[in-house]
C-alpha positions as semicolon CSV with decimal commas, in nm:
position;residue;x (nm);y (nm);z (nm)
1;M;13,015;9,508;17,096
2;A;13,129;9,692;17,406
3;G;13,121;10,067;17,378
4;H;12,953;10,050;17,040
5;R;12,662;10,285;16,996
6;T;12,374;10,114;16,815
7;P;12,274;10,321;16,513
8;S;11,915;10,398;16,426
9;R;11,726;10,204;16,157
10;R;11,757;10,509;15,929
11;R;12,136;10,510;15,973
12;I;12,166;10,136;15,915
13;L;11,968;10,155;15,592
14;K;12,158;10,459;15,471
15;A;12,487;10,282;15,534
16;A;12,369;9,976;15,343
17;G;12,189;10,166;15,072
18;V;12,406;10,093;14,767
19;S;12,316;9,764;14,604
20;I;12,609;9,565;14,470
21;A;12,644;9,228;14,302
22;L;12,831;8,895;14,274
23;P;13,028;8,748;13,987
24;L;13,381;8,824;13,875
25;L;13,399;9,056;13,575
26;E;13,717;9,094;13,375
27;S;13,851;9,448;13,344
28;L;13,689;9,598;13,035
29;N;13,857;9,830;12,793
30;A;13,540;9,981;12,649
31;T;13,537;9,842;12,298
32;N;13,245;9,771;12,069
33;A;13,161;9,436;12,230
34;V;12,989;9,294;12,535
35;A;13,116;9,012;12,753
36;A;12,957;8,677;12,667
37;P;12,658;8,594;12,886
38;K;12,687;8,321;13,143
39;R;12,369;8,151;13,019
40;D;12,248;8,014;12,687
41;E;11,992;8,293;12,671
42;P;12,126;8,650;12,648
43;A;12,096;8,855;12,967
44;K;11,798;9,091;12,967
45;R;11,829;9,456;13,065
46;M;11,593;9,745;13,143
47;V;11,647;10,121;13,127
48;F;11,380;10,369;13,239
49;V;11,413;10,728;13,114
50;S;11,167;10,986;13,248
51;T;11,088;11,356;13,243
52;G;10,963;11,555;13,539
53;L;10,711;11,767;13,351
54;G;10,559;11,530;13,097
55;M;10,544;11,597;12,724
56;N;10,304;11,839;12,556
57;P;10,039;11,610;12,400
58;R;9,994;11,844;12,101
59;T;10,352;11,790;11,987
60;F;10,424;11,442;12,126
61;F;10,143;11,217;12,001
62;P;10,125;11,147;11,624
63;D;9,793;11,193;11,445
64;E;9,801;10,846;11,290
65;F;9,823;10,496;11,438
66;G;10,008;10,194;11,307
67;A;10,358;10,123;11,180
68;D;10,358;10,393;10,910
69;F;10,256;10,691;11,124
70;A;10,388;11,036;11,035
71;P;10,606;11,177;11,315
72;S;10,476;11,442;11,551
73;P;10,678;11,768;11,582
74;V;10,918;11,636;11,850
75;L;10,973;11,288;11,705
76;P;11,184;11,327;11,385
77;A;11,507;11,210;11,553
78;M;11,338;10,887;11,660
79;M;11,224;10,791;11,311
80;K;11,558;10,632;11,220
81;H;11,452;10,366;11,475
82;R;11,094;10,341;11,347
83;N;11,087;9,960;11,357
84;E;11,243;9,938;11,702
85;F;10,998;10,124;11,924
86;T;10,631;10,150;12,010
87;L;10,470;10,479;12,111
88;F;10,155;10,423;12,318
89;S;9,849;10,647;12,333
90;H;9,575;10,616;12,598
91;M;9,781;10,453;12,871
92;D;9,821;10,572;13,230
93;H;9,790;10,476;13,597
94;P;9,410;10,479;13,655
95;N;9,429;10,535;14,032
96;V;9,679;10,821;14,026
97;F;9,525;11,170;14,034
98;T;9,799;11,367;14,209
99;K;9,919;11,626;13,958
100;H;10,297;11,669;13,995
101;A;10,311;11,401;14,265
102;G;10,230;11,150;13,990
103;I;10,596;11,176;13,892
104;R;10,686;10,957;14,188
105;S;10,420;10,702;14,093
106;L;10,547;10,650;13,739
107;L;10,729;10,323;13,803
108;N;10,476;10,159;14,033
109;G;10,131;10,308;13,961
110;V;10,056;10,340;14,333
111;L;9,951;10,635;14,548
112;N;10,263;10,606;14,757
113;K;10,144;10,808;15,056
114;N;9,867;10,554;15,115
115;A;10,059;10,237;15,030
116;R;10,203;9,997;15,281
117;P;10,559;9,875;15,226
118;G;10,554;9,583;14,988
119;Q;10,262;9,732;14,797
120;N;10,453;10,011;14,628
121;I;10,770;9,847;14,498
122;S;10,865;9,993;14,159
123;I;10,914;9,787;13,845
124;D;11,288;9,857;13,833
125;Q;11,331;9,711;14,181
126;V;11,131;9,399;14,097
127;A;11,377;9,353;13,809
128;A;11,677;9,441;14,028
129;N;11,572;9,185;14,290
130;H;11,550;8,927;14,012
131;V;11,904;9,006;13,895
132;G;12,026;9,012;14,256
133;Y;12,403;9,019;14,283
134;T;12,478;8,886;13,938
135;T;12,607;9,237;13,864
136;R;12,805;9,475;14,082
137;F;12,502;9,705;14,107
138;P;12,156;9,543;14,091
139;S;12,031;9,887;13,984
140;L;12,169;10,233;13,908
141;H;11,987;10,566;13,936
142;I;12,072;10,912;13,803
143;S;11,878;11,238;13,764
144;L;11,979;11,560;13,589
145;G;11,856;11,891;13,730
146;G;11,805;11,756;14,083
147;A;11,702;11,436;14,260
148;E;11,353;11,310;14,182
149;S;11,341;10,935;14,235
150;A;11,042;10,714;14,151
151;S;11,219;10,393;14,260
152;Y;11,091;10,215;14,572
153;S;11,238;9,909;14,738
154;S;11,021;9,620;14,855
155;S;11,017;9,778;15,202
156;G;10,893;10,111;15,065
157;I;11,222;10,301;15,081
158;L;11,270;10,569;14,813
159;L;11,607;10,496;14,652
160;R;11,885;10,749;14,622
161;Q;11,995;10,887;14,284
162;E;12,323;11,024;14,162
163;T;12,275;11,380;14,040
164;S;12,580;11,416;13,816
165;P;12,751;11,200;13,554
166;E;13,080;11,262;13,734
167;A;12,950;11,096;14,052
168;L;12,812;10,805;13,850
169;F;13,146;10,763;13,670
170;K;13,333;10,740;14,002
171;K;13,084;10,487;14,131
172;L;13,116;10,270;13,822
173;F;13,478;10,294;13,717
174;V;13,707;10,463;13,973
175;A;13,888;10,218;14,200
176;D;13,906;10,290;14,571
177;S;14,249;10,316;14,728
178;A;14,382;10,029;14,940
179;A;14,327;10,238;15,255
180;A;13,969;10,315;15,152
181;R;13,900;9,946;15,084
182;K;14,038;9,852;15,424
183;A;13,824;10,114;15,597
184;R;13,519;9,999;15,401
185;A;13,577;9,636;15,502
186;L;13,586;9,738;15,869
187;E;13,274;9,950;15,825
188;L;13,089;9,660;15,660
189;E;13,191;9,428;15,943
190;E;13,056;9,671;16,203
191;Q;12,733;9,719;16,011
192;G;12,687;9,342;15,991
193;S;12,729;9,311;16,368
194;V;12,471;9,584;16,428
195;L;12,224;9,415;16,193
196;D;12,273;9,082;16,373
197;L;12,195;9,250;16,704
198;V;11,889;9,435;16,573
199;R;11,749;9,123;16,406
200;T;11,793;8,915;16,723
201;R;11,613;9,174;16,936
202;A;11,333;9,206;16,681
203;R;11,280;8,830;16,677
204;R;11,247;8,827;17,056
205;L;10,997;9,109;17,041
206;E;10,796;8,928;16,772
207;R;10,664;8,676;17,028
208;S;10,500;8,937;17,247
209;V;10,350;9,204;17,020
210;S;9,993;9,252;16,896
211;Q;9,879;9,160;16,547
212;T;9,893;9,526;16,438
213;D;10,243;9,572;16,575
214;R;10,347;9,241;16,421
215;A;10,271;9,382;16,074
216;K;10,491;9,684;16,148
217;L;10,761;9,454;16,280
218;D;10,746;9,248;15,961
219;E;10,805;9,565;15,759
220;Y;11,103;9,643;15,980
221;L;11,246;9,291;15,940
222;T;11,202;9,317;15,562
223;A;11,411;9,635;15,565
224;I;11,677;9,458;15,773
225;R;11,689;9,167;15,528
226;E;11,733;9,411;15,238
227;A;12,016;9,585;15,423
228;E;12,184;9,250;15,493
229;E;12,165;9,152;15,126
230;R;12,326;9,481;15,024
231;L;12,602;9,433;15,280
232;Q;12,670;9,082;15,152
233;G;12,685;9,213;14,797
234;K;12,931;9,485;14,897
235;R;13,152;9,233;15,070
236;R;13,161;9,006;14,767
237;W;13,258;9,288;14,530
238;Q;13,492;9,462;14,776
239;N;13,816;9,335;14,624
240;I;13,702;9,277;14,266
241;Q;13,850;9,524;14,021
242;K;13,610;9,767;13,855
243;P;13,597;9,780;13,474
244;E;13,833;10,018;13,297
245;V;13,726;10,268;13,032
246;S;13,943;10,468;12,796
247;K;13,936;10,847;12,761
248;K;13,799;10,789;12,414
249;E;13,481;10,661;12,576
250;Y;13,470;10,900;12,872
251;D;13,696;11,187;12,972
252;P;13,660;11,250;13,347
253;A;13,836;11,587;13,310
254;A;13,560;11,727;13,087
255;R;13,315;11,958;13,263
256;G;12,987;12,130;13,178
257;H;12,897;12,487;13,272
258;G;12,676;12,370;13,560
259;D;12,413;12,117;13,654
260;L;12,171;12,245;13,387
261;D;12,414;12,232;13,096
262;Y;12,204;11,959;12,938
263;G;12,377;11,994;12,603
264;F;12,693;11,859;12,769
265;L;12,556;11,653;13,060
266;S;12,287;11,455;12,881
267;P;12,508;11,287;12,618
268;V;12,765;11,213;12,889
269;M;12,496;11,060;13,111
270;F;12,368;10,833;12,836
271;D;12,723;10,735;12,736
272;L;12,783;10,626;13,096
273;L;12,460;10,428;13,098
274;T;12,577;10,257;12,779
275;L;12,910;10,172;12,941
276;A;12,736;10,043;13,253
277;L;12,529;9,804;13,040
278;Q;12,821;9,717;12,815
279;S;13,046;9,625;13,108
280;D;12,759;9,438;13,279
281;S;12,802;9,659;13,584
282;S;12,422;9,675;13,605
283;R;12,124;9,549;13,409
284;V;11,861;9,782;13,558
285;I;11,893;10,161;13,529
286;T;11,672;10,466;13,583
287;A;11,757;10,809;13,439
288;N;11,552;11,124;13,485
289;F;11,528;11,481;13,362
290;S;11,400;11,647;13,678
291;M;11,115;11,890;13,744
292;H;11,232;12,243;13,830
293;N;11,189;12,602;13,715
294;R;11,546;12,685;13,631
295;L;11,683;12,773;13,289
296;I;11,798;12,465;13,098
297;E;12,109;12,545;12,894
298;I;11,985;12,452;12,547
299;D;12,003;12,694;12,253
300;G;11,675;12,882;12,211
301;V;11,551;12,836;12,569
302;T;11,513;13,160;12,767
303;K;11,262;13,075;13,043
304;G;11,239;12,833;13,335
305;Y;11,132;12,476;13,256
306;H;10,827;12,475;13,487
307;T;10,711;12,810;13,348
308;L;10,731;12,677;12,993
309;S;10,546;12,356;13,077
310;H;10,259;12,565;13,223
311;H;10,237;12,751;12,895
312;G;9,869;12,856;12,895
313;N;9,880;12,806;12,517
314;R;10,112;13,104;12,472
315;E;10,298;13,045;12,147
316;S;10,629;13,182;12,275
317;H;10,622;12,933;12,565
318;L;10,511;12,647;12,341
319;R;10,800;12,709;12,099
320;E;11,060;12,692;12,377
321;L;10,894;12,389;12,541
322;Q;10,910;12,212;12,205
323;I;11,284;12,282;12,190
324;I;11,332;12,108;12,527
325;E;11,109;11,813;12,442
326;T;11,269;11,770;12,099
327;F;11,603;11,761;12,280
328;Y;11,475;11,479;12,504
329;M;11,376;11,277;12,197
330;E;11,712;11,346;12,031
331;Q;11,894;11,218;12,339
332;L;11,673;10,909;12,357
333;S;11,736;10,843;11,988
334;R;12,111;10,883;12,034
335;F;12,108;10,637;12,326
336;I;11,909;10,381;12,126
337;G;12,152;10,424;11,838
338;R;12,449;10,356;12,064
339;L;12,291;10,037;12,195
340;K;12,217;9,927;11,837
341;G;12,584;9,973;11,750
342;I;12,715;9,740;12,022
343;N;12,738;9,378;11,915
344;T;12,634;9,091;12,140
345;N;12,584;8,723;12,066
346;G;12,416;8,733;11,727
347;G;12,249;9,069;11,778
348;S;12,289;9,411;11,939
349;L;12,276;9,536;12,296
350;L;11,945;9,702;12,208
351;D;11,798;9,360;12,127
352;D;11,865;9,261;12,489
353;T;11,763;9,595;12,645
354;M;11,412;9,730;12,696
355;V;11,434;10,110;12,692
356;F;11,129;10,277;12,845
357;F;11,057;10,649;12,815
358;G;10,775;10,821;12,999
359;S;10,652;11,057;13,268
360;G;10,410;11,041;13,559
361;I;10,244;11,357;13,429
362;S;10,115;11,411;13,077
363;D;10,006;11,769;13,008
364;A;10,176;11,973;13,279
365;S;9,983;12,285;13,179
366;R;9,662;12,110;13,294
367;H;9,828;11,909;13,573
368;S;9,694;11,596;13,405
369;N;9,795;11,240;13,490
370;R;9,590;11,094;13,204
371;N;9,722;10,964;12,869
372;L;10,087;10,953;12,974
373;P;10,361;10,993;12,709
374;I;10,500;10,640;12,678
375;I;10,760;10,486;12,447
376;L;10,910;10,137;12,469
377;A;11,209;10,052;12,248
378;G;11,429;9,749;12,190
379;G;11,425;9,434;12,398
380;G;11,368;9,203;12,102
381;L;10,995;9,281;12,114
382;K;10,759;9,306;11,818
383;H;10,711;9,681;11,798
384;Q;10,396;9,842;11,662
385;G;10,479;10,201;11,570
386;H;10,203;10,416;11,724
387;F;9,968;10,191;11,922
388;D;9,625;10,299;12,046
389;A;9,583;10,141;12,391
390;E;9,228;10,268;12,445
391;R;9,001;9,978;12,548
392;R;8,728;9,959;12,289
393;H;8,461;9,803;12,512
394;N;8,454;10,090;12,761
395;G;8,662;10,371;12,610
396;K;8,902;10,370;12,907
397;Q;9,279;10,382;12,896
398;T;9,492;10,071;12,946
399;P;9,674;10,063;13,282
400;L;10,045;10,128;13,237
401;N;10,108;9,842;13,480
402;N;9,978;9,607;13,209
403;L;10,279;9,710;13,000
404;F;10,505;9,676;13,305
405;T;10,372;9,323;13,359
406;T;10,473;9,230;13,004
407;M;10,816;9,389;13,053
408;L;10,877;9,191;13,372
409;Q;10,764;8,867;13,209
410;H;10,993;8,935;12,912
411;F;11,273;9,000;13,163
412;G;11,232;8,641;13,280
413;I;11,025;8,699;13,594
414;E;10,732;8,471;13,663
415;I;10,469;8,727;13,755
416;E;10,099;8,723;13,670
417;S;10,019;9,085;13,756
418;F;10,232;9,382;13,863
419;N;10,073;9,613;14,121
420;G;9,710;9,558;14,025
421;A;9,753;9,525;13,648
422;T;9,437;9,405;13,473
423;G;9,630;9,203;13,214
424;N;9,935;9,235;12,992
425;L;10,033;9,341;12,640
426;N;10,185;9,013;12,526
427;H;9,929;9,000;12,245
428;V;10,078;9,327;12,116
429;L;10,452;9,295;12,179
430;A;10,548;8,931;12,233
């Protein structure tokens, strides 16, 4: 295109960075029902909820194993769903010893700084690639308290998160104006032309580069293909009306005190995630409570979150940390309860949704990446209460990617092993 300045790879990918999807969805007034699936088998969904500073092992893990375990100090709110979740002990990523940096390895189990693109894709993106453009957004990502993504594309790109429920609401449910849609269509057309040009030049170069450079070029071409797929998805959904929600379900005029008003923001966030699943806007979602040292606005908390997590066994710090972590479990329980209350074909939305809770760090006070706090709920799986995942023959922990392998298989993906998993947990959950 004459006079057109060719953007950099970074700019191309940024412009194409929002994944969108294919089929027509009727406008949804958010009622207590889900649109009928297009297949005989109900659509599967995954939600990954994480915390930036782990969970104190002393108050998270129950003392007993099995279905009839007594709850630990932070778990009482979850016990109303006792038969619908499994809490795992002795499970982690065996090759991750990176303290706080383990947070970004939670969803792939890979030391990302050493991984080549294609080797560090996260579980949510494997699932999102499987869904493709069946939904408007192959995946959605939100983090409270600041951005802290653990989601990596197949080309190794760390995916962007929304950092407020308000921004997520606009993305999901606020229609663009006619002028904005027209401008977006022109922008997408220009981006497509640039990608065509870049791909053609890369293909020419491919014939004359060394083997080492060819590998780098393959990574580049993979990123271009991903950008093209996102552009095609955007084009297909460009003129399809977004779902509608009533103020009863979400009031966009409501505001919290600030970005750490978790008492307000967290329920709103999970309500939006419920609406996203309910309207089939996406089937793969990540949500995170970020790592920081600011004061979380929850009654009884007076110190920064990072300070409390590095408690040094001081009782005053432990009491306030328990307030925060109990709040996390209450919010998870509330979310699970909402999914249970939404009817689908012969069951509930929870039956079709695997809800994962965890962190890439376990005991933040010791900077430990061992024995991660892991819960898996819903999904129509056979849940086990508190399950001891320690391997009896060698006393080692089970790789978390074994659980992720089972989740992907249950999602309908034909995969033998996810990112170096040594097996799966089908014998436990399936």
